[in-house]
Amino acid sequence: MGKNQDAAAIYSRKSRFTGKGESISNQVELCRGYIRAAFGEGYAGGALVFEDEGFSGGDLNRPGFRQMMQAAREGRFRAVVVYRLDRISRSISDFSALIQELGRLGIDFVSIRESFDTSSPMGRAMMYIASVFSQLERETIAERIRDNMRELAKTGRWLGGVTPTGYTSEAVMSVTVDGRSRRACRLRLIPREADIVRRIYALYRRTGSLTGTEAALRAEGIRTKNGRDFTRFSIRAILQNPVYLRADGAARQYFLDRQAEVFSPPEEFDGTRGILAYNRTRQEKGRSTVSLPVREWIVSVGEHPGIIPAGTWLEVQRALGRGSAGRSGALCEDSK
């Protein structure tokens, strides 16, 4: 499609699907109403609509947004209209770069809710100020979540969800300082599955290879708790999971060296209990789960028994870090 300086673009975004409130369709209709009042009926009917349902405003890596920017560079519209500023971005740096690029392209940016319009100097200044508060809100929410994880780490509680191979989750009642009983969860060992975990570590140390471990498990007829064959990905997940690590001094030093937040005191690293690591991944709607570096983890000693000795677990982490499927050969034996 060629240039059309008489057109406007509407951009709408929502983190999750809903037909209520500021839904995608409601945002679009509100923007059409604004365009109709500001530019006339013809502009509203001919507006180009770009939508992203189920995407966070944390960055600009969204399909609808990318399509809109491609159309902007092709000169297909003269203004971008959004219902609210944070629909386009919650990041100050991303928002600033966007406004600069739209300015170079001669495209105005309008936010209905905040009554901002970059066609005027005051509008541009006020929009930058609003973007600062939008990012502050996002970072405050993230810090609040992290604070909650810190409090959970002090208790060594299991957060729920799919339990790792080797354990099941059981509910326990605890009494808080205010005298109220609250339901909490902890991991309980399943001996048969724990033997499978030990076998996986032993096979990886013998073969030095995820592929070799996968083949050996299939040859031995060992399957997951759901009756499926283990894959390299599921094997790696087990090998990297600190829940199996028997927490001792070496384990504690490993996390301290990598700048993780360690909440349990040194005496709790007694070589018997396992580790619970909070904030290991970042999950956002519509995007793949991202594994966070160890420095982002919040670590405590759990109430569950560990399965793998620290020496073995740490050795396996070094081997996995080298990516040494064929180069390292078999790994040495370690004391139990």
Coordinates of C-alpha atoms in Angstrom, one line a residue:
M1 CA 0.0 0.0 0.0
G2 CA 1.3 3.5 -0.9
K3 CA 1.5 6.6 1.1
N4 CA -1.7 8.1 2.6
Q5 CA -1.0 11.2 4.7
D6 CA -4.8 11.6 5.3
A7 CA -5.0 8.3 7.3
A8 CA -4.6 7.8 11.0
A9 CA -3.5 4.6 12.9
I10 CA -5.1 3.1 15.9
Y11 CA -3.0 1.0 18.2
S12 CA -4.6 -1.1 21.0
R13 CA -3.0 -3.6 23.4
K14 CA -4.2 -5.7 26.4
S15 CA -2.1 -8.2 28.4
R16 CA -4.9 -10.8 28.6
F17 CA -8.1 -11.5 26.7
T18 CA -11.3 -9.9 28.1
G19 CA -14.4 -8.4 26.6
K20 CA -14.8 -5.9 29.5
G21 CA -13.4 -2.5 30.4
E22 CA -10.5 -1.5 28.3
S23 CA -10.7 -4.4 25.9
I24 CA -9.1 -4.3 22.5
S25 CA -12.5 -3.6 20.8
N26 CA -13.4 -0.9 23.3
Q27 CA -10.0 0.8 22.9
V28 CA -10.4 0.8 19.1
E29 CA -13.9 2.3 19.3
L30 CA -12.8 5.1 21.7
C31 CA -10.0 5.9 19.3
R32 CA -12.3 6.0 16.3
G33 CA -14.5 8.4 18.3
Y34 CA -11.6 10.7 18.9
I35 CA -10.5 10.6 15.3
R36 CA -14.0 11.3 14.1
A37 CA -14.2 14.4 16.4
A38 CA -10.7 15.7 15.7
F39 CA -10.3 15.0 11.9
G40 CA -13.8 14.0 10.6
E41 CA -15.8 10.9 9.7
G42 CA -13.6 10.0 6.7
Y43 CA -10.5 9.7 8.8
A44 CA -12.3 7.5 11.4
G45 CA -13.6 5.1 8.8
G46 CA -10.3 4.8 7.0
A47 CA -8.1 4.4 10.2
L48 CA -5.6 1.6 10.1
V49 CA -6.0 -0.6 13.2
F50 CA -3.1 -2.5 14.8
E51 CA -3.8 -4.8 17.8
D52 CA -1.8 -6.9 20.3
E53 CA -3.9 -9.1 22.5
G54 CA -2.1 -11.0 25.3
F55 CA 1.2 -9.0 25.2
S56 CA 2.9 -7.1 28.0
G57 CA 3.8 -3.4 27.7
G58 CA 7.3 -4.1 29.1
D59 CA 8.9 -3.9 25.7
L60 CA 8.0 -3.3 22.0
N61 CA 8.5 -6.8 20.8
R62 CA 4.9 -7.3 19.7
P63 CA 3.7 -8.3 16.2
G64 CA 0.9 -5.7 15.9
F65 CA 3.3 -2.9 17.0
R66 CA 6.0 -4.1 14.5
Q67 CA 3.4 -4.0 11.7
M68 CA 2.4 -0.5 12.7
M69 CA 5.9 0.8 12.7
Q70 CA 6.6 -0.8 9.3
A71 CA 3.5 1.0 8.0
A72 CA 4.7 4.3 9.6
R73 CA 8.0 4.0 7.7
E74 CA 6.1 3.5 4.5
G75 CA 4.2 6.7 5.1
R76 CA 0.8 5.1 5.3
F77 CA -0.6 7.4 8.1
R78 CA 0.0 10.8 9.7
A79 CA -0.9 10.2 13.3
V80 CA -1.0 7.3 15.9
V81 CA -3.9 7.3 18.3
V82 CA -4.0 5.2 21.5
Y83 CA -6.6 5.1 24.3
R84 CA -4.0 5.3 27.1
L85 CA -0.2 6.0 27.2
D86 CA 0.8 2.7 28.7
R87 CA -1.0 0.8 25.9
I88 CA 2.0 1.7 23.7
S89 CA 4.8 1.1 26.2
R90 CA 5.7 1.1 29.9
S91 CA 9.4 1.7 29.3
I92 CA 10.8 5.2 29.3
S93 CA 13.6 4.4 27.0
D94 CA 11.4 2.6 24.5
F95 CA 8.8 5.3 24.6
S96 CA 11.4 8.0 24.1
A97 CA 12.9 6.2 21.1
L98 CA 9.4 5.7 19.7
I99 CA 8.5 9.4 19.9
Q100 CA 11.8 10.4 18.3
E101 CA 11.3 8.1 15.4
L102 CA 7.7 9.2 14.9
G103 CA 8.9 12.8 15.0
R104 CA 11.5 12.1 12.3
L105 CA 8.7 10.5 10.2
G106 CA 6.5 13.5 10.7
I107 CA 3.9 11.5 12.5
D108 CA 2.0 12.8 15.5
F109 CA 1.2 10.7 18.6
V110 CA -2.1 11.2 20.5
S111 CA -3.1 9.6 23.9
I112 CA -6.8 10.1 24.6
R113 CA -6.9 9.3 28.3
E114 CA -4.1 11.7 29.2
S115 CA -5.1 14.3 26.5
F116 CA -1.5 14.3 25.1
D117 CA -0.7 15.3 21.6
T118 CA 2.9 15.5 20.3
S119 CA 1.9 18.1 17.7
S120 CA 2.7 20.7 20.4
P121 CA 5.8 21.2 22.5
M122 CA 3.8 21.1 25.7
G123 CA 2.1 17.9 24.6
R124 CA 5.5 16.3 24.0
A125 CA 6.9 17.4 27.4
M126 CA 3.8 16.2 29.3
M127 CA 3.9 12.8 27.6
Y128 CA 7.5 12.2 28.6
I129 CA 6.6 13.1 32.2
A130 CA 3.7 10.6 32.1
S131 CA 5.9 7.9 30.7
V132 CA 8.2 8.3 33.7
F133 CA 5.3 7.6 36.1
S134 CA 4.2 4.7 33.9
Q135 CA 7.6 3.0 34.2
L136 CA 7.7 3.8 38.0
E137 CA 4.4 2.0 38.4
R138 CA 5.7 -1.1 36.6
E139 CA 8.9 -1.2 38.6
T140 CA 7.0 -0.7 41.8
I141 CA 4.8 -3.7 41.0
A142 CA 7.8 -5.8 40.2
E143 CA 9.6 -4.8 43.4
R144 CA 6.4 -5.7 45.4
I145 CA 6.4 -9.1 43.8
R146 CA 10.0 -9.6 44.7
D147 CA 9.4 -8.5 48.3
N148 CA 6.7 -11.2 48.5
M149 CA 9.1 -13.8 47.2
R150 CA 11.7 -12.7 49.9
E151 CA 9.1 -13.3 52.6
L152 CA 8.2 -16.7 51.2
A153 CA 11.9 -17.5 51.0
K154 CA 12.2 -17.0 54.8
T155 CA 9.6 -19.7 55.3
G156 CA 11.0 -22.2 52.8
R157 CA 7.5 -22.8 51.4
W158 CA 6.7 -24.5 48.2
L159 CA 4.7 -22.1 46.0
G160 CA 2.6 -24.8 44.3
G161 CA 2.2 -25.7 40.7
V162 CA 3.7 -28.8 39.0
T163 CA 5.9 -30.6 41.4
P164 CA 9.4 -31.7 40.3
T165 CA 10.1 -35.3 39.7
G166 CA 11.0 -37.0 43.0
Y167 CA 8.5 -35.0 45.1
T168 CA 4.8 -34.4 45.7
S169 CA 3.2 -31.4 47.4
E170 CA 1.5 -31.7 50.7
A171 CA -0.5 -29.1 52.7
V172 CA 0.6 -28.2 56.2
M173 CA -0.9 -25.8 58.7
S174 CA 1.3 -23.2 60.3
V175 CA 0.5 -20.7 63.1
T176 CA 1.6 -17.1 62.5
V177 CA 2.7 -14.6 65.1
D178 CA -0.8 -13.2 65.3
G179 CA -2.1 -16.6 66.3
R180 CA -3.9 -17.4 63.1
S181 CA -3.5 -20.7 61.3
R182 CA -2.6 -20.6 57.6
R183 CA -2.3 -23.3 55.0
A184 CA 1.1 -23.8 53.5
C185 CA 2.7 -26.4 51.2
R186 CA 5.9 -28.3 51.3
L187 CA 7.5 -31.0 49.2
R188 CA 7.4 -34.6 50.3
L189 CA 9.9 -37.2 48.9
I190 CA 8.6 -40.0 46.6
P191 CA 11.4 -42.6 46.9
R192 CA 10.7 -44.3 43.5
E193 CA 10.9 -41.0 41.6
A194 CA 13.9 -39.9 43.7
D195 CA 15.7 -43.0 42.4
I196 CA 15.0 -41.9 38.8
V197 CA 16.5 -38.5 39.6
R198 CA 19.6 -40.1 41.0
R199 CA 19.8 -42.3 37.9
I200 CA 19.6 -39.3 35.6
Y201 CA 22.5 -37.6 37.3
A202 CA 24.5 -40.8 37.3
L203 CA 23.9 -41.4 33.6
Y204 CA 24.8 -37.8 32.7
R205 CA 28.0 -38.0 34.7
R206 CA 28.9 -41.3 32.9
T207 CA 28.1 -40.1 29.4
G208 CA 28.8 -36.4 29.7
S209 CA 26.0 -35.9 27.3
L210 CA 22.3 -35.0 27.3
T211 CA 21.8 -37.1 24.2
G212 CA 23.6 -40.0 25.7
T213 CA 21.6 -39.7 28.9
E214 CA 18.3 -39.6 26.9
A215 CA 19.3 -42.8 24.9
A216 CA 20.3 -44.6 28.1
L217 CA 17.0 -43.8 29.8
R218 CA 15.0 -45.1 26.9
A219 CA 17.1 -48.3 26.7
E220 CA 16.5 -48.9 30.4
G221 CA 12.7 -48.1 30.0
I222 CA 12.8 -45.3 32.5
R223 CA 10.0 -42.7 31.8
T224 CA 8.6 -39.6 33.3
K225 CA 5.9 -39.5 36.0
N226 CA 3.4 -39.0 33.2
G227 CA 4.6 -42.2 31.4
R228 CA 6.5 -40.3 28.6
D229 CA 10.0 -40.7 27.4
F230 CA 12.5 -38.2 28.8
T231 CA 13.8 -35.7 26.3
R232 CA 17.1 -33.7 26.4
F233 CA 15.0 -30.7 27.5
S234 CA 13.4 -32.4 30.5
I235 CA 16.7 -34.0 31.4
R236 CA 18.4 -30.6 31.4
A237 CA 15.6 -29.2 33.6
I238 CA 16.2 -31.9 36.2
L239 CA 19.9 -31.5 36.1
Q240 CA 19.7 -27.7 36.6
N241 CA 17.0 -27.7 39.2
P242 CA 18.5 -26.7 42.6
V243 CA 15.5 -28.3 44.4
Y244 CA 17.5 -31.6 44.4
L245 CA 20.7 -30.0 45.8
R246 CA 21.6 -31.0 49.3
A247 CA 22.3 -27.6 50.9
D248 CA 25.7 -27.5 52.5
G249 CA 28.5 -24.9 52.8
A250 CA 29.7 -25.5 49.2
A251 CA 26.1 -25.0 47.9
R252 CA 25.7 -21.8 49.9
Q253 CA 29.0 -20.4 48.6
Y254 CA 28.0 -21.2 45.0
F255 CA 24.9 -19.0 45.3
L256 CA 26.8 -16.2 47.1
D257 CA 29.5 -16.2 44.5
R258 CA 26.8 -15.7 41.8
Q259 CA 25.2 -12.8 43.8
A260 CA 21.9 -14.6 44.5
E261 CA 19.9 -13.4 47.5
V262 CA 20.5 -16.1 50.1
F263 CA 18.0 -15.9 53.0
S264 CA 18.8 -18.9 55.1
P265 CA 21.5 -18.6 57.7
P266 CA 24.7 -20.7 57.4
E267 CA 23.7 -23.2 60.0
E268 CA 20.7 -24.3 58.0
F269 CA 23.0 -25.5 55.1
D270 CA 23.4 -28.8 56.9
G271 CA 23.8 -31.1 53.9
T272 CA 20.5 -32.8 54.3
R273 CA 17.7 -30.5 53.1
G274 CA 17.1 -29.3 49.6
I275 CA 17.1 -25.8 48.1
L276 CA 14.1 -23.7 47.1
A277 CA 15.0 -21.0 44.5
Y278 CA 12.3 -18.3 43.9
N279 CA 12.3 -16.0 40.9
R280 CA 14.1 -18.4 38.6
T281 CA 12.0 -17.6 35.6
R282 CA 10.0 -14.7 34.1
Q283 CA 6.7 -15.6 32.6
E284 CA 4.5 -13.2 30.5
K285 CA 1.4 -13.9 28.6
G286 CA 2.0 -14.6 24.9
R287 CA 5.7 -15.1 25.4
S288 CA 8.1 -18.0 26.1
T289 CA 9.2 -18.5 29.7
V290 CA 12.6 -16.8 30.2
S291 CA 15.2 -18.4 32.6
L292 CA 16.8 -15.7 34.8
P293 CA 20.5 -15.8 35.8
V294 CA 21.4 -17.0 39.3
R295 CA 22.0 -13.4 40.4
E296 CA 18.2 -12.8 40.1
W297 CA 17.3 -15.9 42.3
I298 CA 16.1 -15.7 45.8
V299 CA 17.4 -18.8 47.6
S300 CA 16.5 -20.5 50.9
V301 CA 16.9 -24.0 52.4
G302 CA 13.6 -25.8 52.0
E303 CA 11.8 -28.2 54.4
H304 CA 12.2 -31.1 51.9
P305 CA 15.1 -33.6 51.8
G306 CA 17.7 -33.1 49.2
I307 CA 18.5 -35.9 46.7
I308 CA 21.8 -35.0 45.1
P309 CA 25.1 -34.3 47.0
A310 CA 26.4 -30.8 46.5
G311 CA 29.6 -32.0 44.9
T312 CA 27.7 -33.9 42.3
W313 CA 25.2 -31.1 41.6
L314 CA 27.9 -28.5 41.3
E315 CA 30.0 -30.7 39.0
V316 CA 27.0 -31.2 36.7
Q317 CA 26.4 -27.4 36.6
R318 CA 30.0 -26.9 35.4
A319 CA 29.6 -29.6 32.7
L320 CA 26.3 -28.1 31.5
G321 CA 27.9 -24.7 31.4
R322 CA 30.6 -26.0 29.1
G323 CA 28.1 -27.4 26.8
S324 CA 30.5 -30.4 26.5
A325 CA 28.3 -33.1 25.0
G326 CA 31.1 -34.8 23.1
R327 CA 34.2 -33.0 24.4
S328 CA 34.2 -33.7 28.2
G329 CA 33.8 -37.4 28.2
A330 CA 32.5 -39.2 31.3
L331 CA 32.5 -37.2 34.5
C332 CA 34.4 -38.5 37.6
E333 CA 32.6 -40.2 40.4
D334 CA 31.8 -38.3 43.6
S335 CA 31.3 -39.4 47.1
K336 CA 27.7 -39.9 48.3

